[in-house]
Amino acid sequence: MRSMTRRFFLSLAAALSPAAAMAHHGWGGYDTSKAFTVTGQILKSAFQNPHCEIEMEVGGKHWHFVLAPPSRMQQRGITPELIAPGKTCTVFGYPHTSNPDEARIEYIVLDGKRIELR
């Protein structure tokens, strides 16, 4: 196993678990030239791999926000309770280039504290 290259290992993992491989995506699909900030109430949240997620209704638009992986969220002090439905937060992020309802979040403000996610 030690001689196995990272690329080979990742290819093998993807072949054995195509759903997991497809669930994780790169950040190239987000337009960093169109950064925005919104504040709203969290409607739905998921604290799971590959990335935590929240959904919010802001200005009559339903948003799906992609956050950091759970391990990074925990390292930065974010718990499932902090992003639970009913909580209010501010997010700064970049819209998806082909899905107008999705955005990647660079930082989040929870209970008045700005937390970097990248």
Short mmCIF file of C-alpha atoms in Angstrom, two decimals:
data_model
loop_
_atom_site.label_atom_id
_atom_site.label_comp_id
_atom_site.label_asym_id
_atom_site.label_seq_id
_atom_site.Cartn_x
_atom_site.Cartn_y
_atom_site.Cartn_z
CA MET A 1 0.00 0.00 0.00
CA ARG A 2 2.87 2.40 0.71
CA SER A 3 4.09 2.19 -2.89
CA MET A 4 0.64 2.98 -4.23
CA THR A 5 0.54 6.47 -5.68
CA ARG A 6 -2.06 8.98 -4.59
CA ARG A 7 -3.52 9.13 -8.11
CA PHE A 8 -3.90 5.37 -8.28
CA PHE A 9 -5.49 5.26 -4.84
CA LEU A 10 -7.97 8.00 -5.73
CA SER A 11 -8.81 6.29 -9.03
CA LEU A 12 -9.40 3.04 -7.21
CA ALA A 13 -11.56 4.75 -4.60
CA ALA A 14 -13.62 6.44 -7.32
CA ALA A 15 -14.10 3.14 -9.14
CA LEU A 16 -15.27 1.45 -5.96
CA SER A 17 -17.50 4.33 -4.90
CA PRO A 18 -18.69 6.33 -7.92
CA ALA A 19 -21.43 8.09 -5.95
CA ALA A 20 -18.92 9.47 -3.46
CA ALA A 21 -16.57 10.52 -6.24
CA MET A 22 -19.36 12.34 -8.06
CA ALA A 23 -20.56 14.06 -4.87
CA HIS A 24 -17.29 15.93 -4.46
CA HIS A 25 -16.61 18.62 -7.01
CA GLY A 26 -13.94 21.19 -7.64
CA TRP A 27 -14.35 24.91 -7.10
CA GLY A 28 -13.89 25.83 -10.79
CA GLY A 29 -17.65 25.97 -11.27
CA TYR A 30 -18.03 29.08 -9.11
CA ASP A 31 -17.61 32.64 -10.41
CA THR A 32 -15.25 34.47 -8.03
CA SER A 33 -15.77 37.72 -9.95
CA LYS A 34 -19.38 37.87 -8.68
CA ALA A 35 -18.86 37.68 -4.91
CA PHE A 36 -21.86 38.58 -2.77
CA THR A 37 -22.97 38.76 0.86
CA VAL A 38 -26.43 37.92 2.18
CA THR A 39 -28.00 37.53 5.60
CA GLY A 40 -30.93 35.30 6.37
CA GLN A 41 -32.42 32.52 8.41
CA ILE A 42 -31.22 28.97 7.84
CA LEU A 43 -34.07 26.77 6.60
CA LYS A 44 -32.18 23.50 6.28
CA SER A 45 -28.68 22.30 7.15
CA ALA A 46 -26.51 19.23 6.67
CA PHE A 47 -23.34 18.60 8.68
CA GLN A 48 -21.90 15.78 6.59
CA ASN A 49 -19.24 14.88 4.04
CA PRO A 50 -18.12 15.87 1.55
CA HIS A 51 -19.24 19.43 2.50
CA CYS A 52 -21.61 20.89 5.04
CA GLU A 53 -24.52 22.73 3.46
CA ILE A 54 -27.22 25.19 4.40
CA GLU A 55 -30.31 26.46 2.62
CA MET A 56 -31.72 29.95 3.07
CA GLU A 57 -34.47 32.09 1.61
CA VAL A 58 -33.09 35.56 0.88
CA GLY A 59 -34.99 38.28 -0.96
CA GLY A 60 -37.52 35.80 -2.29
CA LYS A 61 -34.81 33.47 -3.64
CA HIS A 62 -34.09 29.99 -2.28
CA TRP A 63 -30.33 29.45 -1.98
CA HIS A 64 -28.25 26.29 -1.53
CA PHE A 65 -24.90 27.20 0.08
CA VAL A 66 -21.92 24.83 0.04
CA LEU A 67 -19.72 25.22 3.13
CA ALA A 68 -16.50 23.48 4.24
CA PRO A 69 -16.12 19.78 5.08
CA PRO A 70 -17.24 18.80 8.61
CA SER A 71 -13.67 18.37 9.86
CA ARG A 72 -12.75 21.94 8.85
CA MET A 73 -15.99 23.30 10.29
CA GLN A 74 -15.20 21.63 13.63
CA GLN A 75 -11.59 22.89 13.55
CA ARG A 76 -12.98 26.41 13.26
CA GLY A 77 -15.46 25.92 16.09
CA ILE A 78 -18.61 25.44 14.01
CA THR A 79 -20.95 22.78 15.35
CA PRO A 80 -24.16 21.40 13.83
CA GLU A 81 -26.06 23.49 16.39
CA LEU A 82 -24.54 26.76 15.10
CA ILE A 83 -25.91 26.12 11.60
CA ALA A 84 -29.20 24.56 12.68
CA PRO A 85 -32.47 25.57 11.01
CA GLY A 86 -33.86 28.71 12.58
CA LYS A 87 -30.45 30.31 13.16
CA THR A 88 -29.58 33.53 11.35
CA CYS A 89 -26.25 33.99 9.62
CA THR A 90 -24.44 36.07 7.03
CA VAL A 91 -22.53 34.38 4.22
CA PHE A 92 -19.99 35.68 1.73
CA GLY A 93 -19.60 33.56 -1.36
CA TYR A 94 -19.52 32.99 -5.08
CA PRO A 95 -22.43 31.87 -7.28
CA HIS A 96 -22.26 28.67 -9.29
CA THR A 97 -21.73 29.29 -13.01
CA SER A 98 -24.50 26.93 -14.16
CA ASN A 99 -26.77 26.55 -11.11
CA PRO A 100 -28.12 30.01 -10.20
CA ASP A 101 -29.44 28.77 -6.84
CA GLU A 102 -26.10 27.49 -5.53
CA ALA A 103 -23.07 29.27 -4.09
CA ARG A 104 -19.77 28.33 -2.50
CA ILE A 105 -19.25 30.08 0.81
CA GLU A 106 -15.87 31.62 1.64
CA TYR A 107 -16.79 32.81 5.14
CA ILE A 108 -19.81 32.79 7.41
CA VAL A 109 -20.82 35.08 10.26
CA LEU A 110 -22.41 33.22 13.17
CA ASP A 111 -23.42 34.92 16.41
CA GLY A 112 -21.49 38.03 15.30
CA LYS A 113 -18.25 36.11 14.66
CA ARG A 114 -16.73 35.91 11.17
CA ILE A 115 -15.36 32.42 10.44
CA GLU A 116 -13.24 31.66 7.36
CA LEU A 117 -14.16 28.36 5.71
CA ARG A 118 -11.35 27.96 3.16
#
